[in-house]
CSV table of C-alpha atoms in Angstrom, one decimal:
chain,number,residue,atom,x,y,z
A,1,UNK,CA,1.6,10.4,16.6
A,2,UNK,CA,1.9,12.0,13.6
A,3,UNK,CA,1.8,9.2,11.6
A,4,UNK,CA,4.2,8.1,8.8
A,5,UNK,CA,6.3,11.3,7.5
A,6,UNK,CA,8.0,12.1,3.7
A,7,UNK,CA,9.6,14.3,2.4
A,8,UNK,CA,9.7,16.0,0.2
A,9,UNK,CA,5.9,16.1,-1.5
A,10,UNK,CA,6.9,17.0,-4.6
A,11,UNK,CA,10.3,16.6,-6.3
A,12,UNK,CA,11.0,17.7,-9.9
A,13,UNK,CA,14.5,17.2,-10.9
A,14,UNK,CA,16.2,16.4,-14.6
A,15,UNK,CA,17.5,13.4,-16.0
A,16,UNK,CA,20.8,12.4,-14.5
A,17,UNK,CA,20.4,13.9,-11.2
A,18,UNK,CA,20.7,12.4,-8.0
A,19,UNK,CA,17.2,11.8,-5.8
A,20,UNK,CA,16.5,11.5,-2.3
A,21,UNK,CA,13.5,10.8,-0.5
A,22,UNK,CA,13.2,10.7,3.1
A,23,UNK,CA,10.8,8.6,5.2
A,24,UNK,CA,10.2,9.3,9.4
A,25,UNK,CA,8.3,5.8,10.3
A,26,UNK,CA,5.3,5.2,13.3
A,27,UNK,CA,7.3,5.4,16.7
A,28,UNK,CA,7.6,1.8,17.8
A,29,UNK,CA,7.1,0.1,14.5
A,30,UNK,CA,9.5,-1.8,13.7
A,31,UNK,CA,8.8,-2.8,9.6
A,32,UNK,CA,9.3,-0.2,7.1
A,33,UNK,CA,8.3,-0.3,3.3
A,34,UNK,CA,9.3,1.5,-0.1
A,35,UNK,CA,6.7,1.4,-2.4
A,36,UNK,CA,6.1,2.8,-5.6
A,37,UNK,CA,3.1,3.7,-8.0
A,38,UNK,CA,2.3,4.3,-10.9
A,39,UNK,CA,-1.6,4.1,-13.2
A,40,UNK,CA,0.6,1.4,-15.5
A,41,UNK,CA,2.0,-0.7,-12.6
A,42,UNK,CA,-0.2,0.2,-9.9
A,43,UNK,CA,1.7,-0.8,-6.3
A,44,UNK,CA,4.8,-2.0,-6.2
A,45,UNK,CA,6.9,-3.4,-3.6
A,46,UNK,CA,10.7,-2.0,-4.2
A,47,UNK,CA,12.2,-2.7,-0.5
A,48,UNK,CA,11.0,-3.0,3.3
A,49,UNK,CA,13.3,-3.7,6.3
A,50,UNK,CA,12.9,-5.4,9.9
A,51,UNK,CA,14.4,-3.8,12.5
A,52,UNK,CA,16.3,-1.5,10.4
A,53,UNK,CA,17.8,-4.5,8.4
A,54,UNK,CA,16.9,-5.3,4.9
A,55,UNK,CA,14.6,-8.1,4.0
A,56,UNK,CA,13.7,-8.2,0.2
A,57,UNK,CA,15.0,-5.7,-2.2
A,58,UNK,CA,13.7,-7.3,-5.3
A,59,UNK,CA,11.7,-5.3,-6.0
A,60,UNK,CA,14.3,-2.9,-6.9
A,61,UNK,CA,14.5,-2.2,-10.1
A,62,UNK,CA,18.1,-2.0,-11.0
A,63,UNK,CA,21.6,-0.4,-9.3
A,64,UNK,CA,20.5,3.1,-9.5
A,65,UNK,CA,17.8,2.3,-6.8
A,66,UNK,CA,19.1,2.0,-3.1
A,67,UNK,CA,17.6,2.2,-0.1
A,68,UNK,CA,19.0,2.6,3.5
A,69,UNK,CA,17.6,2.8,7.3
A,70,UNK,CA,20.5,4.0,9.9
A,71,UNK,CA,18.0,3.7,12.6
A,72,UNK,CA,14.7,3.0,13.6
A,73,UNK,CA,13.0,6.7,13.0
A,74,UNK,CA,14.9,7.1,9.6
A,75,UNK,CA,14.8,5.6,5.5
A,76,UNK,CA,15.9,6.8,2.6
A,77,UNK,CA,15.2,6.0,-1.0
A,78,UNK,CA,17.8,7.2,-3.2
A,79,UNK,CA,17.9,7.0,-7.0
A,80,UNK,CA,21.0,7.7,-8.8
A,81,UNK,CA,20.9,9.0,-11.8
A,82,UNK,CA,17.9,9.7,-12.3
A,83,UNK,CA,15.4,8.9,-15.3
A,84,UNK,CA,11.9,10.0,-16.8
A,85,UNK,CA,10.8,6.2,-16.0
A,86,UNK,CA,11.4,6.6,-12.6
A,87,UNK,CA,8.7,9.2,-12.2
A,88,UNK,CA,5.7,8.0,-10.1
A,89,UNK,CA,4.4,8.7,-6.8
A,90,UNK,CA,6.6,6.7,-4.0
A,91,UNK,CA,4.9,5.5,-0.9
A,92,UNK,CA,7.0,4.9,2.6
A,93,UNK,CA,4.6,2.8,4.8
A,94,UNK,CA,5.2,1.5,8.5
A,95,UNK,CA,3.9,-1.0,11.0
A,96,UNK,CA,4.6,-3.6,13.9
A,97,UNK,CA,3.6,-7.0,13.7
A,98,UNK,CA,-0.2,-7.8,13.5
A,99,UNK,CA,-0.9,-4.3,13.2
A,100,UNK,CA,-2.4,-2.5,10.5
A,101,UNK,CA,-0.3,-0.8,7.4
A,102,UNK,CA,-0.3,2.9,7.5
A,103,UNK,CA,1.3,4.8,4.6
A,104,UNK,CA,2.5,8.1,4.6
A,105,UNK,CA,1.4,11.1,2.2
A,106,UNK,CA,4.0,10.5,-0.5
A,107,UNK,CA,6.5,11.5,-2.8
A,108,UNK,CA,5.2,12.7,-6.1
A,109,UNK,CA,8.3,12.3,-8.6
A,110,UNK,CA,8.9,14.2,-11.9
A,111,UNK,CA,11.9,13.3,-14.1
A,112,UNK,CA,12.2,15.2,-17.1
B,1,UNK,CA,4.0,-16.2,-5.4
B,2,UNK,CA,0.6,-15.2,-3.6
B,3,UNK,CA,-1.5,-13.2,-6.2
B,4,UNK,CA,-4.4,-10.8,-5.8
B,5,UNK,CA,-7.2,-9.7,-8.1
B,6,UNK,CA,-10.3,-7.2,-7.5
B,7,UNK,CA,-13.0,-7.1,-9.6
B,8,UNK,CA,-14.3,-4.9,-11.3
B,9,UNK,CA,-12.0,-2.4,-11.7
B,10,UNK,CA,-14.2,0.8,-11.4
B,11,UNK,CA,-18.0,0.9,-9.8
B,12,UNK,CA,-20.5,3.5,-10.7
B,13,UNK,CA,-23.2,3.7,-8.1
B,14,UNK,CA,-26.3,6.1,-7.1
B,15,UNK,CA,-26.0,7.5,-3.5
B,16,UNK,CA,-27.6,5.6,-0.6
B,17,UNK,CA,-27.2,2.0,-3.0
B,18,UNK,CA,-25.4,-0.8,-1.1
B,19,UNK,CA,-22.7,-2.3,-2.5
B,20,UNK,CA,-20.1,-5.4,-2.8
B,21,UNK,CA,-16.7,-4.5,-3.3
B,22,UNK,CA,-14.6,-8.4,-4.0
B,23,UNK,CA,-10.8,-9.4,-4.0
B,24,UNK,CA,-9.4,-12.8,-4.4
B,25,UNK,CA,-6.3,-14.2,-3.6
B,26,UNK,CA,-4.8,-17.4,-5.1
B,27,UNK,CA,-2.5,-18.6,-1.6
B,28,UNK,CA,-5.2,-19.3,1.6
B,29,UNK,CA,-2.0,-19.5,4.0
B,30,UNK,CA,-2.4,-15.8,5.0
B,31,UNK,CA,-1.5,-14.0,8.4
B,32,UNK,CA,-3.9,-11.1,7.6
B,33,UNK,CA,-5.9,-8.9,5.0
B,34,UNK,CA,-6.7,-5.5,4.9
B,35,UNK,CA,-8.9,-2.7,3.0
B,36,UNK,CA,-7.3,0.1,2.1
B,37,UNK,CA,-9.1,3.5,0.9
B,38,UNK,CA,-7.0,5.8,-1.5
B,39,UNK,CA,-8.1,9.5,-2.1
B,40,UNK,CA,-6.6,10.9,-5.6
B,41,UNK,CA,-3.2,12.3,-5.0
B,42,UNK,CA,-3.3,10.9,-1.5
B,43,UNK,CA,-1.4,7.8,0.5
B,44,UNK,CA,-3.5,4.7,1.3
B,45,UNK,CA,-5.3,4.8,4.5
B,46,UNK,CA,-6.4,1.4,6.4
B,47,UNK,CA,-9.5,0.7,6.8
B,48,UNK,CA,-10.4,-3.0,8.8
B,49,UNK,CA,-8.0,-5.6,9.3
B,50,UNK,CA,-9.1,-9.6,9.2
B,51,UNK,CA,-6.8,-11.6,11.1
B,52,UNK,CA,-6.7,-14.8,9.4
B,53,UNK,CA,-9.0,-16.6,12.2
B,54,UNK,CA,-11.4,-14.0,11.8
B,55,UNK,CA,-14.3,-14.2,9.5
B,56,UNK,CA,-15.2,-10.4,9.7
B,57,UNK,CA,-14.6,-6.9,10.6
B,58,UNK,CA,-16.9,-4.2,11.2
B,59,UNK,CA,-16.1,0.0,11.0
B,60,UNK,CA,-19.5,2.0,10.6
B,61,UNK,CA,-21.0,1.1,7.6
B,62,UNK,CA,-18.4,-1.0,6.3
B,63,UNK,CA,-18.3,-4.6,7.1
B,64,UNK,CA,-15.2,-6.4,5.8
B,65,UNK,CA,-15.4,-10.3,5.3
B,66,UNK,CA,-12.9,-12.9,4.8
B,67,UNK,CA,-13.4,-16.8,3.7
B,68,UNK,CA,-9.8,-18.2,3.4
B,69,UNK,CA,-10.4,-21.9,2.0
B,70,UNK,CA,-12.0,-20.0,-1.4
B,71,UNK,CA,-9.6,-17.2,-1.4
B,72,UNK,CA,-11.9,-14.3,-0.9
B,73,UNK,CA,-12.5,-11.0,0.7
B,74,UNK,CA,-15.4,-8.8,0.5
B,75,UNK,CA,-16.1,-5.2,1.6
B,76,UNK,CA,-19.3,-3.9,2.2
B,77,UNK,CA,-20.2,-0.5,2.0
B,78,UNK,CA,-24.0,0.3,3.5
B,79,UNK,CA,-25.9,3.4,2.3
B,80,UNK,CA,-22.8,4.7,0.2
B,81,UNK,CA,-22.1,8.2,-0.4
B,82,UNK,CA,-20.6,10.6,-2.4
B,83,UNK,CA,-17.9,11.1,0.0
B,84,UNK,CA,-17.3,7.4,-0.3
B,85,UNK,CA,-16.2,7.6,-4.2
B,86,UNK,CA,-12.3,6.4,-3.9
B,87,UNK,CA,-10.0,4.0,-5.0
B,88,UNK,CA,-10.3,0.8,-2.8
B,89,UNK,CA,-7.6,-1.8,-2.3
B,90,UNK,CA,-7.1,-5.2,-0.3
B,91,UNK,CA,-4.0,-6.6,0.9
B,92,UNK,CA,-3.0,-9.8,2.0
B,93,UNK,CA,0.2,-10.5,4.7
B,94,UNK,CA,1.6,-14.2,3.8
B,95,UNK,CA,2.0,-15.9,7.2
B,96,UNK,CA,5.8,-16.4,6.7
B,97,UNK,CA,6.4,-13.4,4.9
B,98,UNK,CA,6.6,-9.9,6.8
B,99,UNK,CA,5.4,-8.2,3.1
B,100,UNK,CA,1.9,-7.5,1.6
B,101,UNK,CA,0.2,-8.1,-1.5
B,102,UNK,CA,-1.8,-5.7,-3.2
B,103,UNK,CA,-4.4,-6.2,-5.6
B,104,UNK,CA,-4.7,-3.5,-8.1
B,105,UNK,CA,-8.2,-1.7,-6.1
B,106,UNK,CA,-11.4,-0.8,-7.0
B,107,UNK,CA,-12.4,2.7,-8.5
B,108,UNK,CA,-15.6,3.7,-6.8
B,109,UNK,CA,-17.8,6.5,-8.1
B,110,UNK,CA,-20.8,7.1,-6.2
B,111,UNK,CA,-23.3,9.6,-7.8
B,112,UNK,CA,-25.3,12.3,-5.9
């Protein structure tokens, strides 16, 4: 498998503009996870689903934020607008039960 | 709300010294922990997984350990080496909660 899969790497973009990052879980895992860092905040939790149906969003941090999974190979992270606070690195991580965590490589986010 | 702390927050070692790496948790009810390793500018990458009725975990020359009634993990690197200089980070899995905790990781610096 070629483990947890984001896209893009790197996304620069200026204030206002709409922002979408796309996560491609594990095959066969079944619990999905939005995370986002940042050296002031370290790791935070913004969403994760179960079987493609949201759990706990509070970790979103307002109405600009909004995640979906249509199915089980597929997430999105969307932020609109966009704003220089929002820049950090976000994570997309996957597993099944009693399984380990794996992330994926990221999505480093600049908002100027 | 379960809350985890590692201490100290960056390590400065010589190569080949062994070394304790700690992370506490405050809520003993856990399903799992795990050690994560992060590169700079890379995702997190699992490294052992305690299931809450184990008392350790062993990869190489780590050696993971977990003592639930004090709310404490430990990771133990053997031998360390340059190549071992990285961010380090534990994570605990509530047992009714399908979530993790981070703590906010370990900077590890091995000198040549």
């Amino acid at each position: 498998d070629a483990g947890v899969i984001q896209s893009p790497r790197h996304e620069v973009t200026e204030m206002g503009q709409e922002v979408t990052l796309r996560c491609k879980p594990i095959s066969g895992h079944n619990s999905l996870f939005w995370y986002r860092q940042t050296m002031m905040r370290g790791l935070e939790l913004l969403i994760y689903f179960n079987n493609n149906v949201p759990i706990d969003d509070s970790g979103m941090p307002e109405d600009r934020f909004s995640a979906k999974m249509p199915n089980a190979s597929f997430s999105t992270l969307k932020i609109q607008p966009s704003e220089p606070r929002d820049s950090a690195v976000y994570f997309c991580a996957s597993t099944i039960w009693d399984e380990k965590l794996f992330f994926g490589s990221g999505t480093q986010l600049s908002v100027l | 709300k379960q809350e985890v702390t590692q201490i100290p927050a960056a390590l400065s070692v010589p190569e080949g010294e062994n070394l304790v790496l700690n992370c506490s948790f405050t809520d003993s009810a856990i399903y799992n922990l795990q050690w994560f390793r992060q590169d700079p500018g890379k995702g997190l990458t699992s490294l052992l997984l305690i299931q809450s009725s184990q008392r350790e975990q062993t990869s190489g020359r780590l050696n993971a350990s977990l003592d639930k009634s004090s709310g404490r993990s430990t990771l133990y690197i053997a031998a360390s080496q340059p190549g071992d200089s990285a961010t380090y980070l534990c994570a605990v899995r509530p047992l009714n909660f399908n979530k993790f905790y981070f703590g906010s990781g370990t900077k590890l610096n091995v000198k040549p």
